[in-house]
Short mmCIF file of C-alpha atoms in Angstrom, two decimals:
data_model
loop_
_atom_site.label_atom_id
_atom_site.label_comp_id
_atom_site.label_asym_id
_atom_site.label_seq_id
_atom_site.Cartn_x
_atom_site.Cartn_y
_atom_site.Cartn_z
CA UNK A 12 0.00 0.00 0.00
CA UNK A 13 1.40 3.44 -1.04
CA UNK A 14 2.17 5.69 1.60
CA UNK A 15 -0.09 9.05 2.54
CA UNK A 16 1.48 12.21 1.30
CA UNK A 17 -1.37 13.79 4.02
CA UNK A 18 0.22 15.39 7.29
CA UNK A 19 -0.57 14.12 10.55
CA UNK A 20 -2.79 16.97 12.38
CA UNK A 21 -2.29 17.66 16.23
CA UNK A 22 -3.77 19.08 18.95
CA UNK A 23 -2.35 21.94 20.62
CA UNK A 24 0.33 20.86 23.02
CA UNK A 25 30.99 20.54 -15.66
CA UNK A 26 33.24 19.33 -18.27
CA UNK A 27 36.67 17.57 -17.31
CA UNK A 28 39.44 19.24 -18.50
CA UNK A 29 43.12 18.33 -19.56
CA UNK A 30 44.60 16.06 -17.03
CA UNK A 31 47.14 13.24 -16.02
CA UNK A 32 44.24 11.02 -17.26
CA UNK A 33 44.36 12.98 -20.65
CA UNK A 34 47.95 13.19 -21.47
CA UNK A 35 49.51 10.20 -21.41
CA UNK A 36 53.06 11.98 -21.75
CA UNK A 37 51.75 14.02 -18.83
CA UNK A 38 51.18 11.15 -16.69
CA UNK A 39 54.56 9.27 -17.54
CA UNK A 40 56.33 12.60 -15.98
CA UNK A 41 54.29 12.61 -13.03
CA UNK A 42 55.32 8.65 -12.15
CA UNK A 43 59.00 9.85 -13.27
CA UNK A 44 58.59 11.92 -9.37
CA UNK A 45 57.60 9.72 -7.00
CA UNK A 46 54.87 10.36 -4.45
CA UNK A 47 53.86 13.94 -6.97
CA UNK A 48 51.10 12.27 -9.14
CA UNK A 49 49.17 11.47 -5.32
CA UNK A 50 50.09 14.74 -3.57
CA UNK A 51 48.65 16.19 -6.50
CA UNK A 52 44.94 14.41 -6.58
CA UNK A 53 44.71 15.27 -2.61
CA UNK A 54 45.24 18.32 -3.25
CA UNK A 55 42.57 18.20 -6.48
CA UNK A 56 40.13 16.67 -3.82
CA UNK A 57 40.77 19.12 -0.65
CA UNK A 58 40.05 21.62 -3.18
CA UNK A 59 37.25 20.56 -4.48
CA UNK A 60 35.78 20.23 -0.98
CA UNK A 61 37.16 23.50 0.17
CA UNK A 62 34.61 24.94 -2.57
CA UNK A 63 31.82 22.82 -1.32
CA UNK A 64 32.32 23.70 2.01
CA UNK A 65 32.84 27.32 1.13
CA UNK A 66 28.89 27.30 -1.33
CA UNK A 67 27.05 25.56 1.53
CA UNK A 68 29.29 26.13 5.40
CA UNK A 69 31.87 23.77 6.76
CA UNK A 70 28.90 21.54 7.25
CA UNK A 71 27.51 20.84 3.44
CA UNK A 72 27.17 17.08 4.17
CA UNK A 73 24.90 17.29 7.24
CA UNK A 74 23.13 20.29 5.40
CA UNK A 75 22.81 17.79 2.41
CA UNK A 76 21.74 14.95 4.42
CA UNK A 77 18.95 17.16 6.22
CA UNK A 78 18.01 18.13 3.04
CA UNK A 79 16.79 15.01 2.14
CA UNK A 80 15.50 13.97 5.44
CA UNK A 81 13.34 17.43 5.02
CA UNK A 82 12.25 15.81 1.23
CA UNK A 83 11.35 12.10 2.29
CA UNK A 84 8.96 13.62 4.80
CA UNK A 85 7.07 15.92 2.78
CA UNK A 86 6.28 13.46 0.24
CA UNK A 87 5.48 10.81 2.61
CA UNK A 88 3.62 12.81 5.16
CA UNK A 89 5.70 12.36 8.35
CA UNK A 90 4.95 15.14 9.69
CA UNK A 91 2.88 17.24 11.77
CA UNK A 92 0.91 20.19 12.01
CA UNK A 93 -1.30 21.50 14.49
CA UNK A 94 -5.06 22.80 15.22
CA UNK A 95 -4.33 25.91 13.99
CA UNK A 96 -1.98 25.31 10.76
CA UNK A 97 1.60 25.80 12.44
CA UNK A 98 3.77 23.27 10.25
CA UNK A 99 7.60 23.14 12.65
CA UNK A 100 8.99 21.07 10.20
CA UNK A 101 8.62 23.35 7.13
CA UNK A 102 8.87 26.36 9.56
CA UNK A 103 12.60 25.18 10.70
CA UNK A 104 13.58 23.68 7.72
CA UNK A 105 12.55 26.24 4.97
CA UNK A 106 10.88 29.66 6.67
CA UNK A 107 13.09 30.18 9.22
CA UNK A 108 16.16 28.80 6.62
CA UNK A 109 15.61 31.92 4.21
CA UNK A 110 15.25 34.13 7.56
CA UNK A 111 18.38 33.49 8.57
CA UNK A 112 20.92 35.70 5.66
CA UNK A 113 18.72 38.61 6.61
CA UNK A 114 19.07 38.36 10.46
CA UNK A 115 22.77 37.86 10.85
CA UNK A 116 24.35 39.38 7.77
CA UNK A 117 22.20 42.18 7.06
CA UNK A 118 20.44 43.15 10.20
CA UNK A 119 23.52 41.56 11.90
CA UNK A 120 20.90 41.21 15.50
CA UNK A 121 21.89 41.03 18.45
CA UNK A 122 20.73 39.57 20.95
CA UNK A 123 20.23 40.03 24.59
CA UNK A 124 18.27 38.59 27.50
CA UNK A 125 17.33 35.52 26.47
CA UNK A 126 17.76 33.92 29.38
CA UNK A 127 13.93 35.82 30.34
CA UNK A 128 12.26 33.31 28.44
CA UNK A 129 11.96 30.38 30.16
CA UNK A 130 12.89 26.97 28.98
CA UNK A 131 8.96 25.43 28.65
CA UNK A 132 5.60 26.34 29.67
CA UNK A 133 3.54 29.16 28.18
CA UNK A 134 5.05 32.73 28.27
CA UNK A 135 3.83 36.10 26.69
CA UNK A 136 6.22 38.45 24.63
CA UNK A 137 5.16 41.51 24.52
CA UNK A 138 7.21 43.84 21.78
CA UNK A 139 7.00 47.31 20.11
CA UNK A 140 6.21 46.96 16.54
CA UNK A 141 7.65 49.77 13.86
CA UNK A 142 9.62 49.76 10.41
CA UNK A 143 6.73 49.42 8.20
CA UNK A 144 6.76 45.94 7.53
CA UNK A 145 6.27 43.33 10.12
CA UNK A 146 10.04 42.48 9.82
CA UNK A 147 10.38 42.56 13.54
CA UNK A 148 8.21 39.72 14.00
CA UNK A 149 9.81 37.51 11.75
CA UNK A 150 13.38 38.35 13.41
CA UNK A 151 12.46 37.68 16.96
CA UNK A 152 11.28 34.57 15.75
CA UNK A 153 14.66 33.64 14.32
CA UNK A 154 16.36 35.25 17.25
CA UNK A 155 14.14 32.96 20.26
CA UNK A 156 14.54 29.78 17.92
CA UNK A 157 18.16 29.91 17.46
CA UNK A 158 19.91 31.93 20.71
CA UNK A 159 17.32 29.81 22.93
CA UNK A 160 18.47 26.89 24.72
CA UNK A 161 15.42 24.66 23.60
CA UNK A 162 15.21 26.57 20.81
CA UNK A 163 11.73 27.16 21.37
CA UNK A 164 9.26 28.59 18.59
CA UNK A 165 7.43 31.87 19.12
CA UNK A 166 3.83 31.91 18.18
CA UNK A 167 2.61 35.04 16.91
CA UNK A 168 -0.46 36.80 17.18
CA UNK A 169 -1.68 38.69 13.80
CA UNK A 170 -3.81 41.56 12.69
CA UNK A 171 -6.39 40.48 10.05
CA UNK A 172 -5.67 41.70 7.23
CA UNK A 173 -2.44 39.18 7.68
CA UNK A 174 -5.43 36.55 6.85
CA UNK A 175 -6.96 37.99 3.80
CA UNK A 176 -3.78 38.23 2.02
CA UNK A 177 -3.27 35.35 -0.57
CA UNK A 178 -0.28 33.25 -0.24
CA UNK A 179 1.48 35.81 3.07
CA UNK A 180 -2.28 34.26 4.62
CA UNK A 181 -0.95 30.61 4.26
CA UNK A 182 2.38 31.27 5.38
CA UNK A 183 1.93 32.60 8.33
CA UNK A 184 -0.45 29.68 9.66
CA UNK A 185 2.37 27.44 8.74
CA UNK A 186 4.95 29.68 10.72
CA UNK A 187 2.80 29.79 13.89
CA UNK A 188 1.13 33.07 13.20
CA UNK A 189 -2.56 33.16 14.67
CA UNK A 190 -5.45 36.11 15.22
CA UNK A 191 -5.00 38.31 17.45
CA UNK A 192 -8.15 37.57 19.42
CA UNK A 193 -8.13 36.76 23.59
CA UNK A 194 -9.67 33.25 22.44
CA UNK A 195 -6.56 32.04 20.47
CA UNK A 196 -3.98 33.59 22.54
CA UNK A 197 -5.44 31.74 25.79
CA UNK A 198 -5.44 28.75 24.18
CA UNK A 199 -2.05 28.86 22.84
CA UNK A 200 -0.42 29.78 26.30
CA UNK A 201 -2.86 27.20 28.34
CA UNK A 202 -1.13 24.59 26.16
CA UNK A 203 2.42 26.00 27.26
CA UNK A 204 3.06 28.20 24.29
CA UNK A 205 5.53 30.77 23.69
CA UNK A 206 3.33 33.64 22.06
CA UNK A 207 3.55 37.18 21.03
CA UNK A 208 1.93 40.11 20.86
CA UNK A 209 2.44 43.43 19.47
CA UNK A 210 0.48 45.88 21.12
CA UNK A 211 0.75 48.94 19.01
CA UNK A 212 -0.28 47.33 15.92
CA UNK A 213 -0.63 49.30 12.58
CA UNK A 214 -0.19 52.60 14.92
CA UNK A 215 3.05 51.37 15.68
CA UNK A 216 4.32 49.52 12.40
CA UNK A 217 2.93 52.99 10.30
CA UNK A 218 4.06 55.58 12.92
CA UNK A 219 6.32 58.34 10.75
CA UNK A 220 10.06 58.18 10.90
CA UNK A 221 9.76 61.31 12.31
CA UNK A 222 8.15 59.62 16.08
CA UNK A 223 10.55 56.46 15.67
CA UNK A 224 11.15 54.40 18.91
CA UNK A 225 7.99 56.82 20.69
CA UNK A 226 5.63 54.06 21.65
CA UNK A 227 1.81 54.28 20.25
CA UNK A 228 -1.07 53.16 22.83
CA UNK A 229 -0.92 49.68 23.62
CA UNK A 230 -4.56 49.44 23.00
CA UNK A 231 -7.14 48.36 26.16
CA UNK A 232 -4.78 45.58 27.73
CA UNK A 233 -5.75 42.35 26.21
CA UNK A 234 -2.94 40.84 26.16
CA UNK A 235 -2.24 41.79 30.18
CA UNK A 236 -5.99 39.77 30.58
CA UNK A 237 -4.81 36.79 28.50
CA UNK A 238 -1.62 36.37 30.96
CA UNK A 239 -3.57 36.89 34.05
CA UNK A 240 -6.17 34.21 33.18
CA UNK A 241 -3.70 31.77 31.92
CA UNK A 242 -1.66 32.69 35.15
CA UNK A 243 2.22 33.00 32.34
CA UNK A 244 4.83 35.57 32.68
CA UNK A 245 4.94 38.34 30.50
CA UNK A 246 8.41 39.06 29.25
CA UNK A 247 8.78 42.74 27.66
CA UNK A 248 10.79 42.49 24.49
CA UNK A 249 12.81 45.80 23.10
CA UNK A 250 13.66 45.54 19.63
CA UNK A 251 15.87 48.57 18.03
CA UNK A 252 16.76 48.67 14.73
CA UNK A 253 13.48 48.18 12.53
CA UNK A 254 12.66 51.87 12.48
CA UNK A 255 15.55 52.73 10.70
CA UNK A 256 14.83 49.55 7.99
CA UNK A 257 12.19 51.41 6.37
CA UNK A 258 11.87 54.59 7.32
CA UNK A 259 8.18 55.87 7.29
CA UNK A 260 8.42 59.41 5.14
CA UNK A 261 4.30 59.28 4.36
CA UNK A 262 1.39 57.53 3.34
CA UNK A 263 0.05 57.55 -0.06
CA UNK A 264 -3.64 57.83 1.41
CA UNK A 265 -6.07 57.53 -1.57
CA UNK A 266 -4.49 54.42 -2.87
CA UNK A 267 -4.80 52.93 0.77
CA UNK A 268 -8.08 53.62 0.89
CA UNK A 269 -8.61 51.96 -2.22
CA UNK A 270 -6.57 49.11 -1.18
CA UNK A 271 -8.44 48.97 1.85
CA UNK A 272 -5.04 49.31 3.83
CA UNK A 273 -3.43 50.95 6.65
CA UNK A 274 -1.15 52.95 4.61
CA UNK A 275 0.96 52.78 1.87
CA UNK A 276 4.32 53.78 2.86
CA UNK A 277 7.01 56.36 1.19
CA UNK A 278 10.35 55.42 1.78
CA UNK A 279 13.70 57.00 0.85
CA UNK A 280 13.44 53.96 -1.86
CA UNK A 281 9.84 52.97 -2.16
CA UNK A 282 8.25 53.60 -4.75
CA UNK A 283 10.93 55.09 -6.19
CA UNK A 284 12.98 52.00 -7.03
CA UNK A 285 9.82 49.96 -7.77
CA UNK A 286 10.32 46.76 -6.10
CA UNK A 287 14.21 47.21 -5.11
CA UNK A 288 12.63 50.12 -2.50
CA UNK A 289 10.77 46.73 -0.93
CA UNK A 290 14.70 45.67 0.34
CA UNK A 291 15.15 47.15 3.38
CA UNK A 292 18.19 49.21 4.40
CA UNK A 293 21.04 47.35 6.62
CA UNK A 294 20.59 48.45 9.85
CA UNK A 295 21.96 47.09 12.95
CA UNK A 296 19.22 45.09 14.93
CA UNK A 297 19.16 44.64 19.05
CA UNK A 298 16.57 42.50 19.98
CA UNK A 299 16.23 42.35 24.45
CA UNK A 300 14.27 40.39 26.64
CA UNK A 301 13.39 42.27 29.61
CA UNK A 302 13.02 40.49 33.03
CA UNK A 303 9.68 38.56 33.51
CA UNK A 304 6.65 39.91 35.50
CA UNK A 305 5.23 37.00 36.95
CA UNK A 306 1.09 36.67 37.22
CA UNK A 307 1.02 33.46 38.58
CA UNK A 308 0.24 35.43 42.25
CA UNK A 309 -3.26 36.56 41.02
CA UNK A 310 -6.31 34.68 40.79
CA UNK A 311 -7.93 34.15 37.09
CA UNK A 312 -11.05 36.31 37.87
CA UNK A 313 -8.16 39.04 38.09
CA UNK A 314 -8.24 39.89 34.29
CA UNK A 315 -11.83 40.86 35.22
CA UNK A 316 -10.44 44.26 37.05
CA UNK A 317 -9.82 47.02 34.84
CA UNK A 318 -7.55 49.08 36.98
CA UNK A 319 -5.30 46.12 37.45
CA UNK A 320 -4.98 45.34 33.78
CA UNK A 321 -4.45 49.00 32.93
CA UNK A 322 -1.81 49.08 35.50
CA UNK A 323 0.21 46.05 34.66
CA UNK A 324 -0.54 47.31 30.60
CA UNK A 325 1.54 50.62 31.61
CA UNK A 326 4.71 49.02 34.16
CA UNK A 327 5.01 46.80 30.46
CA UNK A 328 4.59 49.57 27.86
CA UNK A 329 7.43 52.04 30.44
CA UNK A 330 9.65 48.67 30.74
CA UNK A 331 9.77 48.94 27.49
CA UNK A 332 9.96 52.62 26.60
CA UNK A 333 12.93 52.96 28.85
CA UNK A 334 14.39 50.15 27.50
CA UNK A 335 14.06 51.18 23.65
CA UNK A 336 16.21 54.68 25.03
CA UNK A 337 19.03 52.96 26.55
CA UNK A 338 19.69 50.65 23.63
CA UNK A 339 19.54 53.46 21.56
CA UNK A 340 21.93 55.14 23.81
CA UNK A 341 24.22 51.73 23.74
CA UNK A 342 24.36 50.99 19.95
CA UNK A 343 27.50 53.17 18.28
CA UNK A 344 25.29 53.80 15.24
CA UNK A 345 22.35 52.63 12.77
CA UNK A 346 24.37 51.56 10.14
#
């Protein structure tokens, strides 16, 4: 019986050229020196692997060999994806994969804190959000994944419109992107989850480059309600460096409208350079986990009292805040 190609579904928890072999007169003259002819084809074959190793890292074999691991699965099914669409194979084997270029040699992040998020059980990042396009997201993924002891994925919560786009709709279910509704965030971090949230949304993401690293509202505390019921930690998150990726100069405002978007942004190169102004610009990224405030203390009926959520939504958005100025302070330049 053939095999399913159908995922499991879980629930949430060249030419050769003149040679030795070639010349016959060649090879007699090598064989006239002994020990020259077999110094010579090492040194052909460290070569050769020097190249390899230099196209695909010191480790090209293993990245071969995962490769095909990564293959075999897909077209046999072994694998699995959750309730809500988040594939972790194809997530660290491809998304994250193509990711990775961008964080360390063009954003060259940094990272700091890390040791804030805790090893397992369900934990709420709460970030700024700014440069335009969700970038940020994406790179605290990579940066939680790959600095993290257990390597741990983050889930993230998204706006809507993330969900009526065609093809960016499907790949962020299969990275672990959700809606950003109370509902799915609860359930996420009741089953141990690492999620995040960015507060500021679209205010934040579309702010000018003119009010870069000021923090926009943090809306009515949902997020501060979905950590108190679920009784997680909520672990401030700093990230400096996206505003200055795509710096917000205006908003073409009809065409938004029509588009029936937030904005569409003008950019020293967008849309000047047509789709080249979509690259961003190479600044330097810090990315810091702030120390946890615990919630655990407070009952689940707590998330029903308004002043406490409002005042647990403010100690995060200052944490923050202050934090954004001081690594601002800290990093030598944007470039």
């Amino acid at each position: 019986m053939a095999e399913s190609s159908e995922a499991k579904v879980i629930p949430i928890r060249g030419r050769r050229g003149a040679g030795p072999e070639s010349d016959p007169s060649a090879s007699s003259n090598y064989e006239e020196l002994p020990g020259i002819g077999e110094s010579l084809r090492e040194a052909a074959s460290l070569l050769a692997q020097g190249l390899a190793a230099r196209t695909l890292g010191d480790d090209w074999q293993s990245k071969v060999s995962r490769g095909l691991a990564f293959a075999r699965r897909r077209l046999t099914g072994d694998y699995e994806v959750d309730e809500l669409g988040f594939d972790p194979d194809l997530t660290e084997n491809v998304l994250l994969a193509i990711l990775r270029p961008l964080y360390h040699s063009w954003f060259r992040v940094e990272v700091r804190g890390i040791e804030n998020i805790p090893p397992v059980g369900g934990a709420l990042l709460v970030a700024n959000h700014s440069g335009t396009l969700p970038l940020d997201g994406l790179m605290t993924h990579v940066a939680v994944h790959d600095t993290h002891p257990a390597h741990r994925h983050v889930r993230m919560l998204g706006a809507d419109l993330v969900f009526r786009m065609p093809v960016v709709s499907e790949l962020a279910r299969k990275g672990g992107t959700t809606l950003a509704c109370n509902e799915d965030a609860e359930r996420l971090l009741d089953a141990g989850e690492l999620v995040a949230v960015f507060p500021e949304g679209y205010k934040g993401l579309g702010k000018p480059f003119s009010e870069r690293y000021k923090l926009q509202r943090f809306g009515r505390g949902g997020f501060v309600a979905a950590a108190l019921r679920t009784g997680v930690p909520i672990v401030p998150c700093s990230i400096v460096g996206a505003e200055e990726a795509f710096p917000l100069l205006g908003n073409i405002e009809p065409l938004a409208r029509l588009l029936g978007v937030p904005y569409v942004p003008i950019t020293p190169t967008f849309p000047w350079l047509g789709p080249l102004g979509l690259v961003p610009l190479p600044s330097k990224w810090i990315i810091a986990f702030g120390d946890p405030i615990s919630t655990d203390a407070y009952d689940r009926d707590a998330a029903e009292d308004p002043m406490l959520v409002f005042d647990l939504t403010d100690q995060v958005r200052e944490t923050i805040q202050h934090t954004l100025y001081a690594l601002l302070l800290d990093r030598p330049e944007a470039f």
